[in-house]
CSV table of C-alpha atoms in Angstrom, one decimal:
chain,number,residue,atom,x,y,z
R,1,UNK,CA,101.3,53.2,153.6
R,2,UNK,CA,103.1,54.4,156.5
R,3,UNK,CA,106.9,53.4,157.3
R,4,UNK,CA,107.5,51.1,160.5
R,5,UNK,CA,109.9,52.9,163.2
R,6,UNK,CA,111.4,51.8,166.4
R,7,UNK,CA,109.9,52.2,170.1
R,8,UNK,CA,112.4,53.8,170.8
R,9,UNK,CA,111.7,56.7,167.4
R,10,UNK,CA,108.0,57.0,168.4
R,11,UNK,CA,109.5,58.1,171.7
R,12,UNK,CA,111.3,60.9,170.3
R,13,UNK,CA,108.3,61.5,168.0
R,14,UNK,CA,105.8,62.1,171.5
R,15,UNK,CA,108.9,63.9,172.6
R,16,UNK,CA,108.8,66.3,169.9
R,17,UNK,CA,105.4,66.5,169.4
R,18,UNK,CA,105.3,67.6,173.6
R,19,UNK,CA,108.0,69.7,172.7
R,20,UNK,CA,106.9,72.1,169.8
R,21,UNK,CA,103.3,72.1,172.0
R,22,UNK,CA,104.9,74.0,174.7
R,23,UNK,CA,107.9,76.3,172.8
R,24,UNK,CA,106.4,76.8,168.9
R,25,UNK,CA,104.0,79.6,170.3
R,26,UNK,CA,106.6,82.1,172.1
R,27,UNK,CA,109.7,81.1,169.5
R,28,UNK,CA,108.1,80.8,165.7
R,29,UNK,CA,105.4,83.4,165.7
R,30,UNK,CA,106.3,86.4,163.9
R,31,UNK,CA,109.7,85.2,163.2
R,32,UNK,CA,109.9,86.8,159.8
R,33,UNK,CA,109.2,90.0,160.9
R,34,UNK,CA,112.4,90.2,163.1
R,35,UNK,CA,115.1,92.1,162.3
R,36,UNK,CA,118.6,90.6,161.8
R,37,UNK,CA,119.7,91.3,165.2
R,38,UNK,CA,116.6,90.0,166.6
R,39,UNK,CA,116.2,87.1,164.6
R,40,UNK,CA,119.9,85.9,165.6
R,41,UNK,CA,119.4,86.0,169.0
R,42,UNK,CA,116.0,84.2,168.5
R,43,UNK,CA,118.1,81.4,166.6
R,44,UNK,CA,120.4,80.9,169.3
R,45,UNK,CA,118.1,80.9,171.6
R,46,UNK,CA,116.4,77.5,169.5
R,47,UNK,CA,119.9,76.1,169.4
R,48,UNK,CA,120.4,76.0,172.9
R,49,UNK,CA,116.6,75.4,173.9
R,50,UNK,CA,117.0,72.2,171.5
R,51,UNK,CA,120.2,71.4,172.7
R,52,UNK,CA,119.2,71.3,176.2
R,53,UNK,CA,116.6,69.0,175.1
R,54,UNK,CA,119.2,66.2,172.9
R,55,UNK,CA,117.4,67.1,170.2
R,56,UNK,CA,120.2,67.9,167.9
R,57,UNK,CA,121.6,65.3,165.4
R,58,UNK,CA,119.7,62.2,166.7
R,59,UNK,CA,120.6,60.3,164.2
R,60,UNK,CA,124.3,60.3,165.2
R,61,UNK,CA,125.9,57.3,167.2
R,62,UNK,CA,125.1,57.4,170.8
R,63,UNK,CA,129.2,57.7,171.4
R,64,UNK,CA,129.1,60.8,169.4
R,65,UNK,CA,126.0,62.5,171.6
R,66,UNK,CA,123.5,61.2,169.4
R,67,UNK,CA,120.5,59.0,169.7
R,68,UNK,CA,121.7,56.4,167.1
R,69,UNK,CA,118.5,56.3,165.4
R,70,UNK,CA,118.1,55.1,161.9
R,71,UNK,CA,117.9,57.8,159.0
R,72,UNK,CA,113.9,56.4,158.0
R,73,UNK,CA,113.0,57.4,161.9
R,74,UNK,CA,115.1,60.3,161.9
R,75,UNK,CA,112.9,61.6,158.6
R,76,UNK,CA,109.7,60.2,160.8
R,77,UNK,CA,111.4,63.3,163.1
R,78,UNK,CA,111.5,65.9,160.4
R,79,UNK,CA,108.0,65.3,159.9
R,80,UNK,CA,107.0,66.6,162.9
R,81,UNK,CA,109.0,69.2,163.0
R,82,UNK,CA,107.3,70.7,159.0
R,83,UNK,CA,103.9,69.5,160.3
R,84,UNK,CA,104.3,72.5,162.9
R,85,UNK,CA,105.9,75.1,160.4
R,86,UNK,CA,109.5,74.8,161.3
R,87,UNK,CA,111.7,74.6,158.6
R,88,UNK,CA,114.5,72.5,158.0
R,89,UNK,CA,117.2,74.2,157.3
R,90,UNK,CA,120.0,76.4,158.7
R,91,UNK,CA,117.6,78.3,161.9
R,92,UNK,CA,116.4,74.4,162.7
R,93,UNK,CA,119.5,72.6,163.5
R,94,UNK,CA,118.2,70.0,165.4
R,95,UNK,CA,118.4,68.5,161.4
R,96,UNK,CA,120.9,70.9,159.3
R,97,UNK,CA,124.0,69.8,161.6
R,98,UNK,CA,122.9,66.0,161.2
R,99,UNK,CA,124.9,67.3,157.3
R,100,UNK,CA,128.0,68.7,158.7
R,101,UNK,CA,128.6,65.8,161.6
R,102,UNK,CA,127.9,63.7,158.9
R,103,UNK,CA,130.6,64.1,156.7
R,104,UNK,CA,132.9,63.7,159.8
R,105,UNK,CA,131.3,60.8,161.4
R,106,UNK,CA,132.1,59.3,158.1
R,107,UNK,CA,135.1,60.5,157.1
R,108,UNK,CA,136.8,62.0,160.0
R,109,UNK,CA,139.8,60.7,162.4
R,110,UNK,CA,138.6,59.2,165.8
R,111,UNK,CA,140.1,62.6,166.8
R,112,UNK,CA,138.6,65.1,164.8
R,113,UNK,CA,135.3,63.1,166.0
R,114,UNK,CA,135.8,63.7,169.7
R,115,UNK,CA,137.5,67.3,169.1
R,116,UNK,CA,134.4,68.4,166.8
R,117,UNK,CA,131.1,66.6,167.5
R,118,UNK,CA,130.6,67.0,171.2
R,119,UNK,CA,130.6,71.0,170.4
R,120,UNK,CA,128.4,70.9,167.5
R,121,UNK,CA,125.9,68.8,169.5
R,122,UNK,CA,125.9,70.5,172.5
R,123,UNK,CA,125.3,74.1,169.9
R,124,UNK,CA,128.5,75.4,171.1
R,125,UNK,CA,129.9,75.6,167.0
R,126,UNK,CA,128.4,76.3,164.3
R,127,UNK,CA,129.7,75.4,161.1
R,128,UNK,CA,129.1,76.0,157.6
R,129,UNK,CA,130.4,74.5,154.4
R,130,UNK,CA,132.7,76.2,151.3
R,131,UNK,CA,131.7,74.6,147.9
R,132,UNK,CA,130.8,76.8,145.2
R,133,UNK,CA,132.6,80.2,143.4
R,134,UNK,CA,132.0,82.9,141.8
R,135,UNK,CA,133.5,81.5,138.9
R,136,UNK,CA,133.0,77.8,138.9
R,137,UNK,CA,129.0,77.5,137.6
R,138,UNK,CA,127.4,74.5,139.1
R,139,UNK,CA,130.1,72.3,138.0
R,140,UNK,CA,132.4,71.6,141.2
R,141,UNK,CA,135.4,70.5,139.2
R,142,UNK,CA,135.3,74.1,137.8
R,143,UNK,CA,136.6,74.9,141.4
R,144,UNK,CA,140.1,77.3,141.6
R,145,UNK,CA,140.5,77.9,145.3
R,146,UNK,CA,143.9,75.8,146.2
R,147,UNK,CA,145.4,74.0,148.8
R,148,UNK,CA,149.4,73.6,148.6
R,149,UNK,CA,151.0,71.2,151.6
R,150,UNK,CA,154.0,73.6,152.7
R,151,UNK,CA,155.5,71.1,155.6
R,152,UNK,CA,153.0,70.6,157.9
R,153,UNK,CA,150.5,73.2,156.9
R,154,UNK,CA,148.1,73.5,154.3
R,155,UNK,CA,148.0,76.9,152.5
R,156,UNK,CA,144.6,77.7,150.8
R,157,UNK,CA,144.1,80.2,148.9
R,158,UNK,CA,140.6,81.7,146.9
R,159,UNK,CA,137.3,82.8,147.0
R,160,UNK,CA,134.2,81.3,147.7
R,161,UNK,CA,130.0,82.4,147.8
R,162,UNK,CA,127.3,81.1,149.0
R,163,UNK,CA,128.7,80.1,152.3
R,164,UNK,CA,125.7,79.7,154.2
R,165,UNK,CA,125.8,80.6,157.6
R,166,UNK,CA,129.7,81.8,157.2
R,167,UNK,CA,128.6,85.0,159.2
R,168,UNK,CA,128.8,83.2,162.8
R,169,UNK,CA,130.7,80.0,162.2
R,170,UNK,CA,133.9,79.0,163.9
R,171,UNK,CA,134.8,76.7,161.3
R,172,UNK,CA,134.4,76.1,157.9
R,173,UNK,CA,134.9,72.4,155.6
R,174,UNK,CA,135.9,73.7,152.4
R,175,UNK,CA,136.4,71.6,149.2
R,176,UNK,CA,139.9,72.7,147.6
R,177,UNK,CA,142.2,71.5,145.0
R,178,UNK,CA,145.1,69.9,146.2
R,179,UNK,CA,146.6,67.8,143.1
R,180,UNK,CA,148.2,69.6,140.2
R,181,UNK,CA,146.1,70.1,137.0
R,182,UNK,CA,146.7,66.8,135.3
R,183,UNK,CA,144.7,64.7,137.7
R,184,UNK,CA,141.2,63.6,136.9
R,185,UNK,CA,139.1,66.2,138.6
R,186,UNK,CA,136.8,63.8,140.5
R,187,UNK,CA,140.6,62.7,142.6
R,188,UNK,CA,142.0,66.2,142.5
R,189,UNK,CA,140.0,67.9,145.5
R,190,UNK,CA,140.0,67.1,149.0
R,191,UNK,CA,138.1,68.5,152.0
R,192,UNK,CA,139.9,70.7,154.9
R,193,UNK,CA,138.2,72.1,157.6
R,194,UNK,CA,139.4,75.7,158.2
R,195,UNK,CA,138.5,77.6,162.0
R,196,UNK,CA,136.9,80.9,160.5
R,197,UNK,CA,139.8,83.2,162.9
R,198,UNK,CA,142.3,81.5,160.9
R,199,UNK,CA,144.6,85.1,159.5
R,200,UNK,CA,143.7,85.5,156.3
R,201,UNK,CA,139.8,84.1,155.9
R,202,UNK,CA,138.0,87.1,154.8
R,203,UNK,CA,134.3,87.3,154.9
R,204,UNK,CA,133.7,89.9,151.9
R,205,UNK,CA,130.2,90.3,152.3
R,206,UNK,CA,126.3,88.6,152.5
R,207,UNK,CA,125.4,87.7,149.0
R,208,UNK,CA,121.7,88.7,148.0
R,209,UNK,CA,119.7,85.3,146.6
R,210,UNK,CA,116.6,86.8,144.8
R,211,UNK,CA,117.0,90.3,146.3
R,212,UNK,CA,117.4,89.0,149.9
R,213,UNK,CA,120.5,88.9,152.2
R,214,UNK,CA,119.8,85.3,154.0
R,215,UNK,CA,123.2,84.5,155.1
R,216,UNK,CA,124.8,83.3,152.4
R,217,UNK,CA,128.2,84.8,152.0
R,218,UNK,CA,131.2,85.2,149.9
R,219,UNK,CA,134.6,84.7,151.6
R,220,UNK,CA,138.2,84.9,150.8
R,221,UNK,CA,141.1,83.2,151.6
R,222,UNK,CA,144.6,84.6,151.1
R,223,UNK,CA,146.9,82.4,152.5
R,224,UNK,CA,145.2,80.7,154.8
R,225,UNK,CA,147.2,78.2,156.8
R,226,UNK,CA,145.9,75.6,158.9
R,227,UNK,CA,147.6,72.3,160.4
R,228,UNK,CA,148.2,69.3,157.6
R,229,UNK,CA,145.9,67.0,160.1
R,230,UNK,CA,143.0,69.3,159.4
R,231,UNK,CA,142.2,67.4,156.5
R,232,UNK,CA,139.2,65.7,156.7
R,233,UNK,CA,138.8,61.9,154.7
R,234,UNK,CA,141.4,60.9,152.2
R,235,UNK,CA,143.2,63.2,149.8
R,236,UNK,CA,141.7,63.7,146.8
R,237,UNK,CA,138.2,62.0,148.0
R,238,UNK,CA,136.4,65.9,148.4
R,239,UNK,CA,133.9,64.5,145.9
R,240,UNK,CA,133.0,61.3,147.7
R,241,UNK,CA,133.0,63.3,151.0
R,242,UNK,CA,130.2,66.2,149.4
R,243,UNK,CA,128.1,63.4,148.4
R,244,UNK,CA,128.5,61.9,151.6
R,245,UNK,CA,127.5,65.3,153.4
R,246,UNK,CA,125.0,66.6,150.4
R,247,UNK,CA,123.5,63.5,149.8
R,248,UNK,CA,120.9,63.0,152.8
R,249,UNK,CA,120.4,66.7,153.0
């Protein structure tokens, strides 16, 4: 049994499928057996060669830069793309940025939305996401890194780990705590999004995940101050807002 899609996804699929037949050879071969300076200019080199063909986050609204199609024909997408060895995940973006526009196509202010997703479309930004510590297990109320509203700046400070993709980012969303300790946990955290030359956000170093360095990094922030309207959603909805970004990935 096979899904039904629009015309107008089939399109896109032929268009993919035309797509990978004429770049997969010269940009996937051999791709593990790059070094890390190699293999980074090989990603950006996908990012742009995708962008230039709007085949990044097609399943955002067409007002956004997207192709507006559903998320059934956007996984019809996907398909093609693993069929051919490409993986999804943080060197593919035409699907790992349909996660971060996600949260703010959702969530965001109709100005964050025409400040951030025209850049992450077009593969100007990268952007990667701050969740877990060192210290918090896989429990996200276990999170310490806080966010303290001093007049019209958030102050943030922590550590967080396994940032993937932190290393060439300009921004990250991070999930903080910005209630005092007596609020249920699931209300006490809220999302900020935090541009990475902000003084005081310090990447420490590229944490190995089973003896491999793969981008995933830990970061500190000592006093980290960005503007009050950088917070992204509702205060005290950073849970609803991961599951809202975590959930179709």
């Amino acid at each position: 049994m096979r899904p039904t899609y629009s015309e107008e996804a089939e399109t896109y699929r032929q268009k993919i499928q035309g797509f990978l037949g004429e770049h997969l050879p010269a940009n996937w071969t051999g791709i593990g057996a790059l070094d890390d300076d190699s293999r980074e200019t090989f990603i950006e080199e996908w990012r742009a060669l995708l962008a230039e063909n709007k085949l990044l986050a097609v399943s955002w609204p067409e007002e956004y830069g997207g192709a507006g199609l559903s998320e059934v024909e956007r996984i019809v997408l996907a398909e093609e793309f693993a069929k051919a060895g490409v993986p999804e995940g943080n060197e593919n973006d035409a699907f790992s940025i349909t996660m971060v526009g996600n949260a703010i196509i959702e969530c965001g202010s109709e100005e964050q939305k025409r400040k951030f997703l025209p850049r992450i479309i077009s593969g100007e930004d990268r952007w990667c996401q701050g969740y877990s510590e060192p210290n918090s297990g896989s429990d996200l109320a276990n999170l310490g890194t806080r966010a303290v509203l001093d007049g019209d700046e958030w102050v943030i400070n922590g550590r967080k780990w396994f940032t993937s993709g932190a290393g060439n980012a300009a921004y990250t969303t991070a999930m903080v705590r910005t209630e005092d300790d007596d609020t249920p946990d699931h209300s006490a955290f809220s999302m900020i999004v935090v541009p990475t030359d902000t003084p005081g956000y310090n990447i420490l170093r590229d944490v190995r995940v089973m003896g491999q360095y793969d981008g995933h990094y830990e970061v500190d922030y000592v006093d980290v101050r960005v503007p009050k309207d950088n917070l992204l959603g509702p205060r005290g909805q950073g849970f609803k807002i991961a599951q809202d970004r975590l959930g179709p990935g």
